C-alpha cells in the first residue's frame, strides 16, 4: 500500500518499494516531517524530541510551556513570519499589509491514481501504481489554504510533490513565495551535489559538504538556465556511485527557480525548491488558486547510480511523450556548424545528399530559413519561408528531402522577435521590455510576451500554417537569450511579478498545442545549447540539445553531469567538425562518435569535407548506432569513474543485460605507465560476454569484480568504445 494514514498516531506513511517518507499531524495541527529514507514500515513518531533551546520563540498556544518551537519542529510546508526562521515554503502579504502565514492541518484524502496540474507538465499517470495524498492546511488567522499533493509511485521509488494555495478570504492577497517542496534532514553531515555551468559548459557536477547558512542554486533568466540545473542531490558524506543514502529533488519547471539548502545550528538541513521568489509576486483574488510546479523526489540507499537509475526510468516512462519512449531519434545531419545562417536550398540539398550517402536518416535545417533572416540581427518572429533562400518553400523542400529517402527536421525559435521583422513592426508591444527604457540586447533579439494569449495564439498559427502541408518529422525548438527588463504592457503595474511564471505557462501552452497539432513530430528542446534542460521541457520534447560545445572531450563532462538526473536518450549529442569550433581541439572521428553514442546520435558538419577514411568511419559509426542505440542511449547508464583523472570510463547495459556498450577515454598519455583496469557494472555475473574489439570472452563476474585491462593508448584525448555481447 503506497499511502497509509496511521490514525492513532496521526502519521502519514508514504511507502515505495524501497523507501518510506513519513510525516504527522503534531500538536496544534502543525504538519511535522519525520523521515525520508530506506523503507520502515512502522511510524517513527518517536523521533521528534521537544526541547527548550534558549531564546526560542513559541507558538501562542504553548502558553507557559516553552518546549515547542518551530526552530526544531520541522514542518512539511513552513510558512513565514512566525517562529520558523529558516527558508519558508510560502509567504503572503495580506490585505492589511501583514506578512505572517502559519499553516495548520485541516483535512486529508488518499486516493488511487495521480493528480494533474492544470497548464503545467507533471509526471504522467500512465500505467504506474500511483497513489495520491492531499493534505489541506489553513493559516491559523485567515482563510488562506494550501493543499499539499504527494504522488507516490511505489514501484519506481519516486514521490512527487506539488502545492496549491487558495485565497478563501474576501480580500486580495499577494503571494511572495509558493514553493513546490520542502525537505528536512535531522543532520548536517551531508553532501550536496549540484550542476553549475554557463553557455557551452553546462551541468558540471559539483560536490560540497552542506554548510551553515544558505546555499542557493537558481535562475532569474526566465528559463531554468545554463548556470544551475533545477535539480539537487543531498547524500551521505561517504556516499559513492554504488553505496550510501542519496536523495534527489528535480523540478518539473522551465523558468526562474530557486533551490535553497540551509543548515542551522541544531544540525538540521532544510532544502526548499520551487519558483524563484525574487522575480515572483502573484495576486490572488478571493477564491483564486495558485498552483506551484511539481517536484520529483527519489531516494536510493545504493548510491548515486541507483538514484540516477530511478530518475532515468521515470523520465523515460512517465515524463517524455509516450510515442517516443523507446524510439530512438533517426541519425541526423544538422547544417548549423557547416553553414550557420548563410545557406541556400541547393547547398542544403547537397549536404543532405552527402549525408544520405553515409547512412544519415534525417536532415535538419537549422536557423536561417524564414522571414528576413539573412543575418542574426533580423527575421525572428516571422515564421514564413524565405523564398529567396528556399525557392521550393517548406513543402517543396520537404518533398525534395523525403524523395531522397531522408526525414526532415526544422529549427524554430518561436519565443523571440527581432526588431527587424514584420511581427515587431506590427506589434512592438508584444515583446518583454519596459516602456521608456531601452531593452537589453542579447543576440540582437527580444523575448515575446507569452503572458499574452494572443501572442501564443499567433505563434501557433504561424507555425501551424507554415508546416501543416509539409512533411516535418522533427522540430528543434530553440530559445536564445535570457529574460531581462521584465515588463508586460498587458499586466497591471501591481501584477508585473506574475510575468515570469505566466511566460512559462505560455511556453507550455504553445508546446502543448504544437505537440497536439503535430503528434508525429519529434521535438528537441534547445536553449543556446543546453540552457533549458529540465523535466518541464522533456514532458513535450523527448530530447534536448545538450550543449553548443560539441568538443567530445568537453562533452564528457557535460554529459556526465547531465546523466545524474536525465537518461542518455534525452541528450542531443552530435559528432562535429575538427578543429572544434568552440575549443579548437582536434580529436579523431571515432573519439567524437564514442561520446555521441550516449545520446541522440547525429552529425553537425559537412560530410563532403571529410576524408575518405573519415567517411568510411562515419558509415560504420551510423551502422553501429543503429544496432546499439537501444543499449547506449536507452540502456542502464553507469558512470564508472569520477572525472578529473587521466582517464574516464562509462557504459550502458541493455535492460536484459544481454549486451553492453563501454567507453574508455584517455585524457592524457604519458610514458612508461602501468596498466589501467576498469571494473564494469550492471552485467550478469554468471554469463559470458564476448568483446569483439579485444577478441576476449570473459564472465560478467570477471569483468565486474576483477576488471578489464585497458589497451595502451599512445595519444591524448582518445576514446575507445567496446561492445559486450552475451554468448
Ligand atoms: C543555438 C543552438 C544552435 C543553433 C543556433 C542557431 O545557439 O544551440 O545549435 O541552432 O542557436 O541560431
XYZ file of C-alpha atoms and ligand atoms in Angstrom:
739
model
C 0.000 0.000 0.000
C 1.660 3.217 -1.163
C -0.019 5.582 1.313
C -1.320 4.779 4.791
C -2.636 7.086 7.485
C -1.996 5.681 10.977
C -4.975 7.205 12.708
C -3.922 6.615 16.314
C -0.524 8.230 15.823
C -1.724 10.680 13.170
C 1.192 9.634 10.970
C 1.181 9.535 7.175
C 3.305 6.704 5.767
C 4.251 7.061 2.112
C 5.880 3.835 1.032
C 7.555 2.852 -2.191
C 9.292 -0.451 -2.928
C 12.435 0.507 -1.030
C 11.690 3.839 0.615
C 9.489 5.488 3.217
C 8.505 9.096 3.663
C 6.746 9.960 6.901
C 5.148 12.981 8.492
C 2.482 13.543 11.123
C -0.112 15.912 12.405
C 1.631 17.245 15.501
C 0.475 19.472 18.363
C -1.846 22.314 17.320
C -2.090 20.900 13.818
C 1.485 21.519 12.679
C 2.356 19.123 9.863
C 5.668 17.724 11.048
C 8.173 15.960 8.836
C 9.524 12.760 10.402
C 11.592 10.751 7.976
C 12.689 10.014 4.420
C 14.950 7.095 3.574
C 15.108 3.307 3.472
C 11.760 1.665 3.958
C 10.470 1.464 7.541
C 7.017 0.004 7.870
C 6.111 1.427 11.269
C 5.694 5.069 12.222
C 8.826 6.762 13.536
C 6.916 9.314 15.585
C 9.316 8.680 18.483
C 11.955 10.711 16.637
C 10.964 14.312 17.409
C 12.088 15.381 20.852
C 10.574 18.535 22.273
C 13.332 20.580 23.799
C 13.866 24.080 25.066
C 16.880 25.501 23.358
C 17.210 29.034 24.692
C 15.992 32.218 23.057
C 13.294 30.114 21.499
C 10.077 31.598 20.152
C 6.945 29.579 20.884
C 3.525 29.295 19.304
C 0.923 31.215 21.341
C -0.928 28.015 22.260
C 2.049 26.815 24.282
C 1.285 29.439 26.949
C 3.776 28.922 29.845
C 5.372 25.867 28.266
C 8.429 26.726 26.163
C 9.273 23.255 24.922
C 7.815 23.527 21.437
C 9.327 25.862 18.914
C 9.409 25.797 15.167
C 13.188 26.110 15.122
C 13.207 22.421 15.972
C 9.843 21.138 14.790
C 10.354 20.660 11.071
C 7.253 21.389 9.029
C 6.311 19.855 5.706
C 5.447 23.246 4.274
C 6.718 26.024 6.531
C 5.026 29.397 6.407
C 6.576 32.734 7.186
C 6.856 35.327 9.913
C 6.149 33.206 12.971
C 8.664 31.145 14.906
C 10.214 29.239 11.979
C 13.036 31.491 10.873
C 14.511 29.297 8.152
C 13.732 29.446 4.427
C 9.978 29.309 4.109
C 7.963 27.363 1.565
C 5.298 30.045 1.290
C 4.937 33.701 2.086
C 1.984 36.021 1.680
C 1.155 39.711 2.035
C -2.351 40.022 3.436
C -4.743 42.842 2.615
C -3.794 44.600 5.885
C -0.118 44.572 4.878
C 0.930 41.905 7.407
C 3.046 39.029 6.161
C 2.604 36.082 8.544
C 1.356 32.729 7.407
C 1.094 29.832 9.841
C -0.344 26.656 8.329
C -2.173 24.005 10.365
C -3.827 20.731 9.393
C -7.469 20.773 8.296
C -8.174 17.545 6.394
C -6.726 14.997 4.031
C -7.722 12.457 1.423
C -5.996 9.444 -0.072
C -6.883 8.010 -3.447
C -5.575 5.754 -6.206
C -4.056 7.396 -9.255
C -2.224 10.659 -9.710
C -3.241 14.301 -9.559
C -2.685 16.550 -12.579
C -1.677 20.218 -12.631
C -3.655 22.418 -14.960
C -1.493 24.159 -17.546
C 1.739 22.623 -16.327
C 3.614 19.433 -17.054
C 3.767 16.773 -14.374
C 4.687 13.085 -14.343
C 2.081 11.171 -16.313
C -0.192 8.676 -14.574
C 0.024 6.097 -17.398
C 0.266 2.536 -16.098
C 2.064 3.463 -12.878
C 0.975 2.183 -9.470
C 0.303 5.727 -8.294
C -1.458 6.831 -5.164
C -2.125 10.401 -4.142
C -2.327 12.036 -0.765
C -3.789 15.523 -0.488
C -3.404 17.360 2.802
C -5.222 20.637 3.337
C -3.684 23.166 5.723
C -5.032 26.570 6.651
C -3.470 29.673 8.141
C -4.382 29.980 11.844
C -5.744 33.521 11.477
C -7.073 33.733 7.904
C -8.787 31.538 5.366
C -5.738 31.040 3.223
C -5.306 27.393 2.443
C -2.603 25.278 0.975
C -3.234 21.795 -0.359
C -0.120 19.656 -0.384
C -0.136 16.914 -3.004
C 2.020 13.802 -2.708
C 2.083 11.351 -5.619
C 3.554 8.014 -4.615
C 4.899 5.807 -7.398
C 5.545 2.659 -5.462
C 7.442 0.505 -7.924
C 9.797 3.272 -9.048
C 10.836 4.664 -5.641
C 9.585 8.086 -6.555
C 7.442 10.605 -4.686
C 6.162 13.724 -6.411
C 5.183 16.925 -4.633
C 3.080 19.898 -5.593
C 1.161 22.586 -3.705
C -1.901 24.696 -4.445
C -2.538 27.865 -2.476
C -6.065 29.198 -2.348
C -7.355 32.523 -1.086
C -10.671 31.935 0.684
C -10.667 35.404 2.206
C -12.854 38.105 0.745
C -9.907 40.424 0.046
C -6.926 40.188 -2.307
C -3.629 38.783 -1.106
C -0.191 38.685 -2.738
C 1.865 35.534 -2.788
C 5.556 36.294 -2.351
C 6.735 32.722 -2.423
C 4.960 29.471 -3.237
C 7.474 26.667 -3.385
C 6.922 23.142 -4.590
C 8.617 21.172 -1.856
C 10.479 21.393 1.411
C 12.578 18.520 2.711
C 14.388 18.295 6.030
C 17.085 16.059 7.457
C 17.988 15.857 11.139
C 21.707 16.066 10.399
C 24.307 18.410 8.965
C 26.588 15.529 7.955
C 25.557 15.580 4.334
C 26.994 16.421 0.951
C 25.203 18.316 -1.728
C 25.692 17.629 -5.433
C 24.521 20.218 -7.907
C 25.146 21.158 -11.507
C 26.576 24.551 -12.435
C 27.752 25.897 -15.754
C 27.397 28.530 -18.431
C 26.808 28.585 -22.180
C 28.911 25.807 -23.733
C 29.776 24.461 -20.310
C 26.549 23.158 -18.843
C 25.883 20.898 -15.858
C 29.255 20.390 -14.244
C 28.716 18.159 -11.234
C 29.914 19.860 -8.055
C 30.020 18.133 -4.679
C 30.446 20.031 -1.420
C 29.547 19.480 2.211
C 26.363 21.273 3.260
C 27.223 24.258 5.426
C 25.732 26.669 7.912
C 23.975 29.453 6.132
C 22.065 29.274 2.876
C 23.286 27.985 -0.455
C 21.020 28.932 -3.349
C 21.040 27.376 -6.803
C 18.869 29.491 -9.009
C 17.934 31.205 -12.222
C 16.351 34.608 -12.792
C 16.917 34.422 -16.560
C 13.343 33.477 -17.454
C 14.443 29.904 -18.238
C 15.904 27.243 -15.972
C 19.237 28.265 -17.462
C 22.792 27.161 -18.196
C 24.000 28.289 -14.799
C 22.360 25.831 -12.415
C 20.167 22.895 -13.247
C 16.854 22.781 -11.349
C 17.818 19.599 -9.543
C 19.870 18.684 -6.474
C 21.185 15.630 -4.669
C 21.751 15.507 -0.931
C 23.645 12.438 0.216
C 25.674 10.806 2.963
C 29.145 12.230 3.093
C 30.574 8.827 2.262
C 28.063 8.044 -0.486
C 29.644 6.782 -3.690
C 28.274 5.717 -7.038
C 27.488 2.290 -5.610
C 26.765 2.812 -1.909
C 25.173 5.231 0.512
C 21.967 7.173 1.001
C 21.173 9.661 -1.755
C 18.157 11.955 -2.028
C 17.253 13.657 -5.289
C 14.870 16.512 -5.972
C 14.177 17.727 -9.503
C 11.693 20.405 -10.505
C 9.338 19.892 -13.427
C 9.794 23.532 -14.298
C 11.470 25.517 -17.067
C 11.529 29.040 -15.645
C 13.042 31.012 -12.776
C 13.661 28.654 -9.893
C 15.464 28.575 -6.586
C 16.709 25.578 -4.652
C 17.913 26.639 -1.222
C 19.842 24.430 1.161
C 20.147 25.708 4.680
C 21.823 24.254 7.748
C 21.073 25.627 11.205
C 22.882 25.388 14.491
C 20.677 22.491 15.572
C 22.241 20.359 12.859
C 19.153 20.357 10.694
C 19.450 20.584 6.931
C 16.499 22.030 5.039
C 16.048 22.084 1.275
C 13.325 24.213 -0.306
C 12.681 24.087 -4.058
C 10.337 25.953 -6.347
C 9.681 29.111 -8.318
C 12.254 31.812 -7.587
C 10.719 34.214 -5.056
C 12.891 37.153 -6.205
C 11.053 37.533 -9.511
C 7.651 36.442 -8.269
C 4.693 38.087 -6.629
C 1.257 36.898 -7.546
C -2.033 38.480 -6.726
C -4.728 36.066 -5.571
C -8.214 37.482 -5.645
C -10.914 35.972 -3.413
C -11.463 32.350 -4.395
C -8.423 32.170 -6.704
C -5.819 29.430 -6.579
C -2.156 29.286 -7.444
C -0.525 26.007 -8.445
C 3.189 25.515 -7.778
C 5.083 23.288 -10.236
C 5.825 19.674 -9.452
C 8.959 18.464 -7.700
C 10.115 14.876 -8.146
C 11.877 13.281 -5.190
C 13.635 9.965 -5.111
C 15.762 8.115 -2.601
C 18.327 5.415 -3.176
C 20.181 3.590 -0.438
C 22.502 2.201 -3.093
C 24.467 5.226 -4.106
C 24.329 7.746 -6.875
C 23.987 5.255 -9.710
C 20.889 3.803 -8.055
C 19.429 7.290 -7.718
C 20.204 8.107 -11.356
C 18.557 4.884 -12.478
C 15.391 5.804 -10.553
C 15.251 9.138 -12.376
C 16.203 7.678 -15.771
C 13.437 5.084 -15.575
C 10.887 7.658 -14.522
C 11.917 10.208 -17.171
C 11.740 7.609 -19.918
C 8.424 6.175 -18.794
C 6.456 8.995 -17.142
C 7.908 12.228 -18.498
C 8.748 12.093 -22.219
C 5.844 11.765 -24.679
C 4.695 8.151 -24.783
C 5.166 7.854 -28.523
C 8.911 8.412 -28.213
C 9.511 6.455 -25.037
C 11.591 3.682 -26.562
C 12.020 5.066 -30.038
C 15.467 6.288 -30.986
C 15.861 9.523 -32.873
C 16.817 8.980 -36.530
C 20.543 9.592 -37.082
C 20.569 13.183 -38.211
C 22.753 15.658 -40.033
C 22.303 19.270 -38.903
C 23.630 22.052 -41.122
C 24.332 24.601 -38.347
C 28.081 24.146 -37.894
C 28.518 23.614 -41.652
C 26.748 26.749 -42.912
C 25.482 28.833 -39.986
C 22.647 31.147 -41.143
C 24.069 31.664 -44.600
C 22.745 28.941 -46.941
C 20.507 28.326 -49.898
C 18.349 25.402 -50.953
C 20.878 23.785 -53.294
C 23.583 23.927 -50.656
C 21.292 22.161 -48.194
C 20.274 19.563 -50.758
C 23.937 18.891 -51.428
C 24.643 18.496 -47.706
C 21.646 16.206 -47.291
C 22.754 14.094 -50.257
C 26.257 13.611 -48.922
C 24.786 12.738 -45.505
C 22.477 10.206 -47.072
C 25.413 8.516 -48.821
C 26.960 7.883 -45.424
C 23.783 6.472 -43.869
C 22.241 9.546 -42.238
C 18.455 9.171 -41.775
C 17.282 12.737 -41.247
C 18.383 16.150 -42.439
C 17.859 19.089 -40.083
C 17.662 22.605 -41.445
C 18.775 24.939 -38.679
C 18.456 28.702 -38.201
C 18.133 30.901 -41.314
C 15.232 29.604 -43.459
C 12.493 32.130 -42.608
C 11.392 35.753 -42.954
C 14.166 38.322 -43.312
C 16.713 36.057 -41.672
C 19.823 36.876 -43.685
C 21.825 37.517 -40.528
C 21.474 37.274 -36.758
C 20.044 40.805 -36.485
C 16.795 40.108 -38.249
C 13.847 37.933 -39.035
C 12.800 36.281 -35.787
C 9.046 36.394 -35.344
C 8.159 35.761 -38.994
C 7.812 32.011 -39.446
C 7.236 32.038 -43.173
C 9.732 30.506 -45.538
C 12.255 32.886 -47.118
C 11.736 32.021 -50.762
C 14.980 33.706 -51.835
C 16.784 31.041 -49.857
C 14.393 28.141 -50.389
C 12.509 28.690 -53.671
C 10.576 25.417 -53.201
C 9.061 26.633 -49.963
C 8.885 24.395 -46.896
C 6.500 21.908 -48.506
C 8.622 21.713 -51.667
C 11.882 21.433 -49.752
C 10.420 18.780 -47.513
C 9.385 16.809 -50.591
C 12.879 17.030 -52.071
C 14.370 15.757 -48.809
C 11.840 12.951 -48.465
C 12.315 11.944 -52.099
C 15.936 11.302 -51.194
C 14.763 8.834 -48.551
C 15.508 11.173 -45.674
C 13.316 12.598 -42.935
C 13.261 16.335 -42.377
C 13.813 18.385 -39.240
C 13.463 22.161 -38.930
C 14.725 24.691 -36.406
C 12.411 27.305 -34.908
C 12.767 29.890 -32.149
C 9.164 30.888 -31.524
C 9.682 32.754 -28.252
C 11.716 35.503 -29.928
C 11.345 38.568 -32.092
C 13.891 40.720 -33.940
C 13.201 44.447 -34.187
C 13.800 43.991 -37.909
C 10.768 41.788 -38.540
C 7.213 42.151 -39.756
C 5.888 40.941 -36.414
C 7.733 43.635 -34.466
C 6.657 46.337 -36.911
C 3.038 45.322 -36.413
C 3.185 44.592 -32.676
C 6.058 46.312 -30.893
C 4.049 45.894 -27.675
C 4.254 42.109 -27.894
C 7.783 41.871 -26.544
C 9.077 41.980 -22.999
C 10.595 45.394 -22.292
C 9.929 48.347 -20.016
C 8.277 51.377 -21.614
C 10.682 54.331 -21.580
C 13.776 52.162 -21.118
C 15.913 50.682 -23.873
C 15.801 46.911 -23.564
C 18.935 44.865 -23.019
C 20.108 43.090 -26.165
C 21.142 39.521 -26.331
C 21.942 38.252 -29.803
C 20.024 41.339 -31.059
C 16.711 39.762 -30.168
C 13.861 40.358 -27.729
C 11.580 37.895 -25.982
C 7.934 37.712 -26.941
C 5.458 38.283 -24.155
C 3.999 34.812 -23.720
C 1.894 36.017 -20.800
C -0.398 37.333 -23.569
C -2.654 34.698 -25.035
C -2.822 36.454 -28.393
C 0.961 36.135 -28.770
C 0.891 32.409 -28.055
C -2.041 32.006 -30.473
C -0.298 33.982 -33.222
C 2.890 31.968 -32.948
C 0.906 28.756 -33.011
C -0.971 29.862 -36.101
C 2.175 30.975 -37.931
C 3.978 27.705 -37.314
C 0.910 25.593 -37.965
C 0.193 27.344 -41.265
C 3.788 27.040 -42.418
C 4.241 23.371 -41.550
C 0.784 21.844 -41.980
C 1.206 20.930 -45.656
C 4.796 19.828 -45.372
C 6.081 16.573 -44.043
C 8.078 17.564 -40.984
C 9.462 14.835 -38.778
C 11.333 16.787 -36.150
C 11.380 20.320 -34.763
C 14.326 21.797 -32.913
C 12.803 24.426 -30.609
C 15.392 26.982 -29.622
C 15.435 29.881 -27.137
C 18.488 32.064 -27.368
C 18.500 34.705 -24.701
C 17.965 35.463 -21.025
C 14.951 37.443 -19.884
C 15.728 40.976 -18.738
C 13.703 44.186 -18.484
C 10.773 42.200 -17.152
C 7.578 44.001 -18.035
C 4.349 43.253 -19.827
C 2.142 46.054 -21.074
C -0.746 43.614 -20.716
C -0.348 43.331 -16.941
C -1.285 45.995 -14.407
C 1.668 47.583 -12.590
C 0.932 45.655 -9.382
C 0.889 42.343 -11.285
C 4.264 42.599 -13.015
C 5.620 39.965 -10.637
C 3.424 37.441 -12.429
C 5.127 37.877 -15.776
C 7.914 35.301 -15.464
C 5.637 32.481 -14.400
C 2.905 33.479 -16.849
C 5.599 33.409 -19.552
C 6.438 29.814 -18.632
C 2.734 28.915 -18.678
C 2.502 30.463 -22.172
C 5.521 28.453 -23.279
C 3.924 25.228 -22.010
C 0.660 26.169 -23.695
C 2.342 26.592 -27.057
C 4.294 23.367 -26.657
C 1.089 21.573 -25.759
C -0.764 22.991 -28.764
C 2.017 22.251 -31.232
C 2.676 18.746 -29.956
C -1.049 18.014 -30.247
C -1.265 19.588 -33.711
C 1.788 17.620 -34.892
C 1.533 14.358 -32.937
C 4.119 12.536 -35.033
C 6.757 15.226 -34.877
C 9.652 14.637 -32.520
C 10.554 17.868 -30.753
C 14.029 18.634 -29.478
C 14.411 21.317 -26.832
C 17.279 23.760 -27.121
C 18.271 26.998 -25.429
C 21.609 28.312 -26.634
C 22.652 24.672 -26.333
C 21.563 23.161 -23.005
C 20.194 26.245 -21.220
C 16.766 24.754 -20.552
C 17.480 21.128 -19.752
C 14.689 20.207 -17.356
C 11.777 17.857 -16.813
C 9.288 20.520 -17.951
C 10.747 20.603 -21.459
C 11.200 16.824 -21.542
C 7.470 16.416 -20.978
C 6.938 17.751 -24.513
C 10.271 17.075 -26.199
C 11.857 13.653 -25.659
C 15.327 15.120 -26.164
C 17.216 18.359 -25.543
C 20.347 19.663 -27.280
C 22.883 19.147 -24.528
C 25.285 21.984 -25.319
C 26.618 24.128 -28.155
C 30.016 22.812 -27.107
C 30.381 19.757 -29.332
C 34.010 19.084 -28.429
C 33.963 15.394 -27.470
C 36.322 15.861 -24.521
C 34.293 18.724 -23.074
C 31.110 16.813 -23.774
C 32.246 14.007 -21.467
C 31.929 16.386 -18.504
C 28.680 17.907 -19.769
C 27.042 14.544 -20.427
C 28.394 13.159 -17.144
C 26.728 15.974 -15.162
C 23.539 15.667 -17.182
C 23.381 11.925 -16.519
C 22.748 12.285 -12.788
C 19.074 13.097 -13.452
C 18.491 12.679 -17.194
C 18.983 9.492 -19.253
C 21.292 9.480 -22.302
C 18.265 9.027 -24.590
C 17.312 12.639 -23.771
C 20.718 14.145 -24.601
C 21.145 15.697 -28.039
C 24.671 14.673 -28.905
C 26.438 15.014 -32.271
C 29.780 14.492 -33.967
C 31.070 17.834 -35.243
C 33.961 19.116 -37.283
C 37.572 19.366 -36.057
C 39.305 21.559 -35.072
C 36.244 22.052 -32.904
C 34.539 25.401 -33.446
C 34.313 26.150 -29.732
C 37.608 24.846 -28.393
C 39.932 24.462 -31.387
C 40.712 20.917 -30.256
C 41.113 18.100 -32.747
C 40.281 14.537 -31.859
C 39.679 11.545 -34.082
C 36.263 10.994 -35.596
C 35.971 7.749 -33.623
C 36.581 9.550 -30.349
C 33.859 12.044 -31.265
C 31.429 9.213 -32.039
C 32.354 7.291 -28.877
C 30.946 10.161 -26.824
C 27.974 10.961 -29.075
C 26.737 7.329 -28.984
C 25.450 8.022 -25.439
C 22.723 10.324 -26.667
C 20.643 11.062 -29.745
C 23.394 10.477 -32.248
C 23.962 12.686 -35.257
C 26.392 14.879 -37.183
C 26.908 18.615 -37.288
C 29.382 19.047 -40.155
C 29.739 18.998 -43.931
C 30.204 15.314 -44.852
C 31.594 16.406 -48.227
C 34.644 17.808 -46.434
C 35.550 14.568 -44.678
C 38.487 12.464 -45.876
C 37.712 9.090 -47.481
C 38.938 7.390 -44.332
C 36.639 9.518 -42.179
C 33.698 8.841 -44.475
C 34.274 5.121 -44.084
C 34.421 5.578 -40.317
C 31.152 7.566 -40.336
C 29.388 4.806 -42.270
C 30.473 2.286 -39.651
C 29.502 4.580 -36.787
C 25.995 5.036 -38.118
C 25.589 1.295 -38.542
C 26.900 0.788 -35.020
C 24.476 3.292 -33.531
C 21.569 1.784 -35.395
C 22.424 -1.602 -33.886
C 23.342 -0.411 -30.392
C 21.266 2.728 -29.655
C 18.900 0.561 -27.632
C 21.886 -0.068 -25.365
C 23.994 3.119 -25.391
C 21.087 5.587 -25.350
C 18.292 3.563 -23.743
C 20.134 1.066 -21.524
C 21.043 1.467 -17.857
C 23.833 4.025 -17.698
C 26.834 3.693 -15.374
C 29.426 6.352 -14.516
C 32.426 4.134 -13.843
C 34.902 6.825 -12.821
C 34.903 10.298 -11.369
C 36.145 12.935 -13.744
C 39.384 14.793 -13.095
C 41.710 11.818 -13.610
C 43.865 10.933 -16.591
C 41.072 8.715 -17.872
C 37.306 8.264 -17.678
C 35.012 5.315 -18.301
C 31.289 4.948 -18.669
C 28.963 2.302 -20.018
C 25.378 1.362 -20.689
C 23.815 -2.067 -20.305
C 20.724 -3.410 -22.076
C 17.774 -3.981 -19.746
C 18.044 -7.749 -20.154
C 21.845 -7.497 -19.648
C 22.477 -9.360 -22.891
C 24.566 -6.531 -24.351
C 26.547 -3.560 -23.178
C 28.493 -0.678 -24.664
C 31.532 0.524 -22.771
C 33.721 3.560 -23.441
C 37.175 4.288 -22.121
C 38.678 7.739 -22.587
C 42.307 8.591 -22.103
C 42.660 12.298 -21.483
C 46.409 12.400 -21.169
C 49.067 9.984 -22.302
C 52.413 9.553 -20.561
C 55.455 7.328 -20.976
C 56.080 4.098 -19.179
C 52.744 3.804 -17.384
C 51.146 0.870 -15.653
C 48.047 -0.886 -16.878
C 44.673 0.641 -16.122
C 41.970 -1.810 -15.050
C 38.346 -0.766 -15.254
C 35.669 -2.640 -13.315
C 32.462 -2.785 -15.311
C 28.982 -2.758 -13.814
C 25.465 -3.954 -14.406
C 26.366 -7.229 -16.163
C 25.102 -10.698 -15.388
C 27.898 -12.207 -13.310
C 27.103 -15.771 -14.399
C 27.052 -15.068 -18.100
C 29.948 -14.862 -20.541
C 30.434 -11.795 -22.674
C 32.327 -11.580 -25.905
C 34.209 -8.327 -26.522
C 34.917 -8.389 -30.281
C 37.138 -5.284 -30.277
C 39.513 -7.028 -27.819
C 38.993 -10.603 -29.047
C 38.126 -11.600 -25.493
C 35.457 -13.705 -23.845
C 35.012 -13.172 -20.114
C 32.353 -13.737 -17.493
C 30.336 -10.865 -16.088
C 31.930 -11.694 -12.729
C 35.465 -11.242 -14.133
C 34.534 -8.015 -15.856
C 32.811 -6.531 -12.823
C 34.932 -7.800 -9.925
C 38.437 -8.262 -11.358
C 38.165 -5.643 -14.078
C 39.236 -5.281 -17.667
C 42.792 -4.236 -18.592
C 42.699 -1.279 -20.947
C 44.852 -1.251 -24.064
C 47.790 1.128 -24.058
C 46.813 4.242 -25.999
C 49.682 6.443 -27.095
C 47.653 9.594 -27.617
C 45.876 12.306 -25.685
C 42.123 12.761 -25.850
C 41.286 9.399 -27.272
C 38.142 7.393 -26.615
C 37.591 3.746 -27.474
C 34.241 2.031 -27.420
C 33.888 -1.683 -26.740
C 30.887 -3.910 -27.227
C 29.896 -6.699 -24.859
C 27.674 -9.433 -26.217
C 26.417 -12.316 -24.118
C 27.462 -15.595 -25.687
C 21.601 27.993 -30.737
C 21.624 26.484 -30.840
C 22.469 26.057 -32.011
C 21.916 26.656 -33.277
C 21.838 28.158 -33.134
C 21.109 28.786 -34.305
O 22.804 28.502 -30.351
O 22.071 25.923 -29.650
O 22.518 24.652 -32.108
O 20.654 26.105 -33.525
O 21.162 28.559 -31.955
O 20.987 30.149 -34.180
